[in-house]
Amino acid sequence: MPQRRSFVAGNWKLNGSLATNASLLEGIVAGAPWQACDVAVCPAYVHIPAAVARLSATTIGVGAQDVADVPAGAYTGEVSAAMLREAGCRYVIVGHSERRTLYGDTDAVVARKVTAATGAGLVPIVCVGETLAERDAGTTLAVVGRQLSAVIDGAGLGALSEAVIAYEPVWAIGTGRTATPDQADEVHRAIRALLARHDATMAGRLRIVYGGSVKSANAAELFARPDIDGGLIGGASLDAGEFLAICAAARRD
Ligand code: PGA
């Protein structure tokens, strides 16, 4: 089993201003823990250039929170993968549950966004996860399997080989209710097993991170599981001390 370097990304969502982002980034850069794993922050589109400029001398990457599923044309309001790459992004979140539920991103749209991202040289952070109703109905693994298979079928296995997968149970996002390490681990292992059926080497290398109410108080026990390779962090990523403590918990020597 290869030793995977952990990955921690902050999803800032629709938060921040140039001033608050600048002080958040100063707080993060001033700490040491981000140096021990791969770390990214994902601000709103218009805040990307300032984050790229501030972080250019560090190993912290910048990601976008979404991307157009087409390269160019008459798509008012959209931002393409090539534009994000040119702006200095290394990552892009694709298929976040808020995009799926609030903005109608279907499995097919998510697959096209993964294609667009990898085609432009971005690392997609591909989000999958079940709702509470789906978990209660016992369909968690079927739902996550469907979401992943749609990406494999639509974007190709090669597109996933450089991706990060984020398992984010919808019922745990922003609710303060985290999946237990056992619950998360079961899904992470199932995701890796599904991918291993296509390519065992790739599955062994791929980072699968957990998201959903991760904070410094619960990060260590989640990240202690061998198949949980870090986290996608919402609320707690808006606090430099919390975010750094989560990065420290993700460290693998
Ligand atoms: P949360 O958000 O950490 O605030 O639950 C996670 C996410 O939406 O990526």
Tab-separated table of C-alpha atoms and ligand atoms in Angstrom:
chain	number	residue	atom	x	y	z
A	1	MET	CA	0.000	0.000	0.000
A	2	PRO	CA	1.647	3.293	-1.074
A	3	GLN	CA	2.003	6.018	1.525
A	4	ARG	CA	-0.278	8.748	0.284
A	5	ARG	CA	0.525	12.350	1.176
A	6	SER	CA	-2.474	13.837	2.918
A	7	PHE	CA	-4.508	16.603	1.365
A	8	VAL	CA	-6.463	19.309	3.171
A	9	ALA	CA	-8.504	21.939	1.338
A	10	GLY	CA	-10.475	24.853	2.722
A	11	ASN	CA	-13.763	25.504	0.961
A	12	TRP	CA	-14.521	29.125	1.801
A	13	LYS	CA	-17.892	29.042	-0.002
A	14	LEU	CA	-19.672	32.411	-0.286
A	15	ASN	CA	-17.664	34.064	2.491
A	16	GLY	CA	-14.935	36.640	2.908
A	17	SER	CA	-13.749	39.959	1.566
A	18	LEU	CA	-10.325	40.959	0.292
A	19	ALA	CA	-9.500	42.223	3.794
A	20	THR	CA	-10.742	39.200	5.774
A	21	ASN	CA	-9.176	36.776	3.298
A	22	ALA	CA	-5.837	38.590	3.571
A	23	SER	CA	-5.767	38.240	7.338
A	24	LEU	CA	-6.941	34.611	7.161
A	25	LEU	CA	-4.098	33.830	4.749
A	26	GLU	CA	-1.558	35.635	6.945
A	27	GLY	CA	-2.667	33.472	9.846
A	28	ILE	CA	-2.387	30.270	7.803
A	29	VAL	CA	0.986	31.111	6.248
A	30	ALA	CA	2.382	32.039	9.672
A	31	GLY	CA	1.790	28.487	10.927
A	32	ALA	CA	3.936	25.473	10.163
A	33	PRO	CA	1.458	22.556	9.803
A	34	TRP	CA	0.512	23.302	6.189
A	35	GLN	CA	4.023	22.345	5.148
A	36	ALA	CA	3.527	18.717	6.165
A	37	CYS	CA	0.743	17.917	3.702
A	38	ASP	CA	-0.735	19.179	0.449
A	39	VAL	CA	-2.937	22.148	1.303
A	40	ALA	CA	-5.266	24.313	-0.760
A	41	VAL	CA	-7.706	27.142	-0.180
A	42	CYS	CA	-10.742	27.697	-2.387
A	43	PRO	CA	-12.014	31.291	-2.273
A	44	ALA	CA	-14.784	32.832	-4.372
A	45	TYR	CA	-13.805	33.433	-8.019
A	46	VAL	CA	-13.088	37.150	-7.660
A	47	HIS	CA	-10.848	36.515	-4.656
A	48	ILE	CA	-8.663	33.978	-6.478
A	49	PRO	CA	-6.052	36.409	-7.891
A	50	ALA	CA	-5.292	37.922	-4.475
A	51	ALA	CA	-4.956	34.464	-2.907
A	52	VAL	CA	-2.668	33.298	-5.731
A	53	ALA	CA	-0.482	36.387	-5.308
A	54	ARG	CA	-0.195	35.938	-1.538
A	55	LEU	CA	0.518	32.205	-1.716
A	56	SER	CA	2.857	32.152	-4.711
A	57	ALA	CA	5.949	31.773	-2.518
A	58	THR	CA	4.382	28.920	-0.530
A	59	THR	CA	3.329	25.373	-1.403
A	60	ILE	CA	-0.319	26.154	-0.588
A	61	GLY	CA	-2.393	25.806	-3.727
A	62	VAL	CA	-5.458	27.773	-4.733
A	63	GLY	CA	-8.631	26.189	-6.021
A	64	ALA	CA	-11.968	27.357	-7.360
A	65	GLN	CA	-15.291	26.153	-5.989
A	66	ASP	CA	-16.818	25.288	-9.363
A	67	VAL	CA	-16.100	25.427	-13.094
A	68	ALA	CA	-18.039	25.607	-16.346
A	69	ASP	CA	-18.753	22.282	-18.042
A	70	VAL	CA	-17.912	23.790	-21.439
A	71	PRO	CA	-14.704	25.446	-22.648
A	72	ALA	CA	-16.027	28.723	-24.102
A	73	GLY	CA	-18.982	30.407	-25.732
A	74	ALA	CA	-22.336	31.976	-24.942
A	75	TYR	CA	-22.657	30.877	-21.305
A	76	THR	CA	-23.299	34.068	-19.356
A	77	GLY	CA	-21.931	33.975	-15.829
A	78	GLU	CA	-19.714	30.931	-16.277
A	79	VAL	CA	-15.950	30.651	-15.690
A	80	SER	CA	-13.930	28.136	-17.701
A	81	ALA	CA	-11.241	25.746	-16.534
A	82	ALA	CA	-8.689	27.455	-18.779
A	83	MET	CA	-9.511	30.813	-17.167
A	84	LEU	CA	-9.011	29.301	-13.719
A	85	ARG	CA	-5.703	27.780	-14.759
A	86	GLU	CA	-4.552	31.075	-16.218
A	87	ALA	CA	-5.531	32.807	-12.961
A	88	GLY	CA	-3.184	30.470	-11.090
A	89	CYS	CA	-5.546	27.809	-9.767
A	90	ARG	CA	-4.216	24.302	-9.235
A	91	TYR	CA	-7.477	22.735	-8.027
A	92	VAL	CA	-11.215	22.982	-8.550
A	93	ILE	CA	-14.059	21.547	-6.466
A	94	VAL	CA	-16.530	19.694	-8.682
A	95	GLY	CA	-19.907	18.246	-7.724
A	96	HIS	CA	-20.170	19.755	-4.266
A	97	SER	CA	-23.563	18.834	-2.803
A	98	GLU	CA	-24.549	22.499	-2.679
A	99	ARG	CA	-24.002	22.688	-6.435
A	100	ARG	CA	-25.874	19.433	-6.958
A	101	THR	CA	-28.899	20.381	-4.838
A	102	LEU	CA	-29.125	24.175	-5.245
A	103	TYR	CA	-27.886	24.592	-8.823
A	104	GLY	CA	-28.947	21.373	-10.478
A	105	ASP	CA	-25.552	19.818	-11.172
A	106	THR	CA	-26.465	16.308	-12.284
A	107	ASP	CA	-24.062	13.363	-12.434
A	108	ALA	CA	-23.638	14.066	-16.157
A	109	VAL	CA	-22.813	17.741	-15.555
A	110	VAL	CA	-20.310	16.748	-12.862
A	111	ALA	CA	-18.621	14.351	-15.291
A	112	ARG	CA	-18.344	17.113	-17.912
A	113	LYS	CA	-16.857	19.470	-15.325
A	114	VAL	CA	-14.253	16.845	-14.411
A	115	THR	CA	-13.382	16.530	-18.119
A	116	ALA	CA	-13.099	20.312	-18.416
A	117	ALA	CA	-10.913	20.558	-15.305
A	118	THR	CA	-8.431	17.846	-16.213
A	119	GLY	CA	-8.316	19.038	-19.818
A	120	ALA	CA	-7.044	22.394	-18.564
A	121	GLY	CA	-4.539	20.852	-16.166
A	122	LEU	CA	-6.537	21.407	-12.974
A	123	VAL	CA	-6.844	18.777	-10.245
A	124	PRO	CA	-10.556	18.171	-9.672
A	125	ILE	CA	-11.715	17.623	-6.098
A	126	VAL	CA	-14.679	15.408	-6.924
A	127	CYS	CA	-17.378	15.449	-4.234
A	128	VAL	CA	-19.719	12.538	-3.624
A	129	GLY	CA	-22.064	11.785	-0.768
A	130	GLU	CA	-25.516	10.689	0.281
A	131	THR	CA	-28.404	12.578	1.837
A	132	LEU	CA	-29.810	11.630	5.229
A	133	ALA	CA	-32.814	9.968	3.559
A	134	GLU	CA	-30.474	7.898	1.392
A	135	ARG	CA	-28.400	6.853	4.420
A	136	ASP	CA	-31.527	5.955	6.379
A	137	ALA	CA	-32.735	3.909	3.411
A	138	GLY	CA	-29.443	1.976	3.427
A	139	THR	CA	-28.460	3.199	-0.046
A	140	THR	CA	-25.279	5.137	0.848
A	141	LEU	CA	-22.869	2.898	-1.034
A	142	ALA	CA	-25.196	2.641	-4.032
A	143	VAL	CA	-25.530	6.439	-4.259
A	144	VAL	CA	-21.803	7.088	-3.935
A	145	GLY	CA	-21.100	4.287	-6.408
A	146	ARG	CA	-23.528	5.821	-8.918
A	147	GLN	CA	-21.962	9.257	-8.554
A	148	LEU	CA	-18.441	7.897	-9.076
A	149	SER	CA	-19.386	5.590	-11.920
A	150	ALA	CA	-20.956	8.537	-13.734
A	151	VAL	CA	-17.604	10.329	-13.615
A	152	ILE	CA	-15.710	7.226	-14.753
A	153	ASP	CA	-18.177	6.645	-17.621
A	154	GLY	CA	-18.396	10.300	-18.665
A	155	ALA	CA	-14.877	11.605	-18.073
A	156	GLY	CA	-12.881	8.376	-18.266
A	157	LEU	CA	-10.795	6.649	-15.649
A	158	GLY	CA	-7.737	8.685	-16.654
A	159	ALA	CA	-9.466	11.884	-15.539
A	160	LEU	CA	-9.786	10.476	-12.050
A	161	SER	CA	-6.213	9.296	-11.769
A	162	GLU	CA	-4.953	12.753	-10.828
A	163	ALA	CA	-8.098	13.737	-8.933
A	164	VAL	CA	-8.886	13.945	-5.260
A	165	ILE	CA	-12.168	12.353	-4.186
A	166	ALA	CA	-14.065	14.034	-1.353
A	167	TYR	CA	-16.623	11.936	0.489
A	168	GLU	CA	-19.055	14.444	1.958
A	169	PRO	CA	-22.255	13.058	3.475
A	170	VAL	CA	-24.820	15.789	2.821
A	171	TRP	CA	-26.262	15.438	6.331
A	172	ALA	CA	-22.856	16.290	7.828
A	173	ILE	CA	-22.128	19.447	5.834
A	174	GLY	CA	-22.435	22.585	7.931
A	175	THR	CA	-24.636	20.772	10.447
A	176	GLY	CA	-22.101	20.151	13.202
A	177	ARG	CA	-22.936	16.469	12.808
A	178	THR	CA	-19.838	14.586	11.644
A	179	ALA	CA	-19.817	11.054	10.313
A	180	THR	CA	-18.200	8.763	12.859
A	181	PRO	CA	-14.789	7.446	11.836
A	182	ASP	CA	-16.440	4.039	11.283
A	183	GLN	CA	-19.152	5.509	9.031
A	184	ALA	CA	-16.653	7.522	6.983
A	185	ASP	CA	-14.151	4.672	6.804
A	186	GLU	CA	-16.750	2.260	5.454
A	187	VAL	CA	-17.496	4.589	2.535
A	188	HIS	CA	-13.849	5.473	1.877
A	189	ARG	CA	-12.969	1.783	1.680
A	190	ALA	CA	-15.902	1.152	-0.657
A	191	ILE	CA	-14.811	4.015	-2.930
A	192	ARG	CA	-11.268	2.661	-3.096
A	193	ALA	CA	-12.558	-0.848	-3.765
A	194	LEU	CA	-14.800	0.391	-6.581
A	195	LEU	CA	-11.861	2.175	-8.216
A	196	ALA	CA	-9.570	-0.806	-7.639
A	197	ARG	CA	-11.893	-2.900	-9.769
A	198	HIS	CA	-10.861	-0.606	-12.653
A	199	ASP	CA	-7.202	0.005	-11.741
A	200	ALA	CA	-5.713	-1.198	-8.464
A	201	THR	CA	-2.532	0.884	-8.740
A	202	MET	CA	-4.462	4.058	-9.375
A	203	ALA	CA	-6.869	3.283	-6.541
A	204	GLY	CA	-3.970	2.766	-4.167
A	205	ARG	CA	-2.477	6.158	-5.043
A	206	LEU	CA	-5.675	8.219	-5.076
A	207	ARG	CA	-6.388	10.555	-2.178
A	208	ILE	CA	-9.892	10.171	-0.714
A	209	VAL	CA	-10.654	12.938	1.770
A	210	TYR	CA	-13.590	13.389	4.125
A	211	GLY	CA	-15.747	16.507	4.419
A	212	GLY	CA	-18.627	17.415	6.697
A	213	SER	CA	-18.226	19.341	9.974
A	214	VAL	CA	-14.530	18.514	10.322
A	215	LYS	CA	-12.928	20.574	13.079
A	216	SER	CA	-9.757	20.345	15.128
A	217	ALA	CA	-11.606	18.369	17.788
A	218	ASN	CA	-12.595	15.492	15.495
A	219	ALA	CA	-9.976	15.619	12.708
A	220	ALA	CA	-7.355	13.363	14.293
A	221	GLU	CA	-9.658	10.392	14.832
A	222	LEU	CA	-10.986	10.626	11.262
A	223	PHE	CA	-7.550	11.006	9.685
A	224	ALA	CA	-6.142	8.138	11.735
A	225	ARG	CA	-8.035	5.762	9.442
A	226	PRO	CA	-5.736	4.521	6.667
A	227	ASP	CA	-8.243	5.212	3.893
A	228	ILE	CA	-9.064	8.775	5.019
A	229	ASP	CA	-6.350	10.875	3.397
A	230	GLY	CA	-7.314	14.316	4.688
A	231	GLY	CA	-10.292	16.631	4.556
A	232	LEU	CA	-12.370	19.151	2.653
A	233	ILE	CA	-13.086	21.766	5.278
A	234	GLY	CA	-15.892	24.333	5.170
A	235	GLY	CA	-16.700	26.354	8.294
A	236	ALA	CA	-13.518	25.497	10.183
A	237	SER	CA	-11.342	26.664	7.278
A	238	LEU	CA	-12.412	30.255	7.948
A	239	ASP	CA	-10.415	30.215	11.194
A	240	ALA	CA	-6.628	30.036	10.694
A	241	GLY	CA	-5.986	28.316	14.019
A	242	GLU	CA	-8.641	25.669	13.391
A	243	PHE	CA	-7.473	25.100	9.826
A	244	LEU	CA	-3.831	24.729	10.882
A	245	ALA	CA	-4.786	22.298	13.641
A	246	ILE	CA	-6.674	20.224	11.051
A	247	CYS	CA	-3.623	20.274	8.747
A	248	ALA	CA	-1.487	19.116	11.680
A	249	ALA	CA	-3.902	16.248	12.332
A	250	ALA	CA	-3.641	15.197	8.659
A	251	ARG	CA	0.141	14.935	8.733
A	252	ARG	CA	1.612	11.522	7.786
A	253	ASP	CA	5.283	10.894	8.375
B	1	PGA	P1	-18.371	22.029	6.624
B	1	PGA	O1	-18.413	22.044	5.011
B	1	PGA	O2	-16.964	21.671	7.027
B	1	PGA	O3	-18.756	23.420	7.032
B	1	PGA	O4	-19.361	20.998	7.068
B	1	PGA	C1	-17.711	21.092	4.265
B	1	PGA	C2	-17.951	21.325	2.802
B	1	PGA	O5	-19.058	21.736	2.429
B	1	PGA	O6	-17.049	21.101	1.974
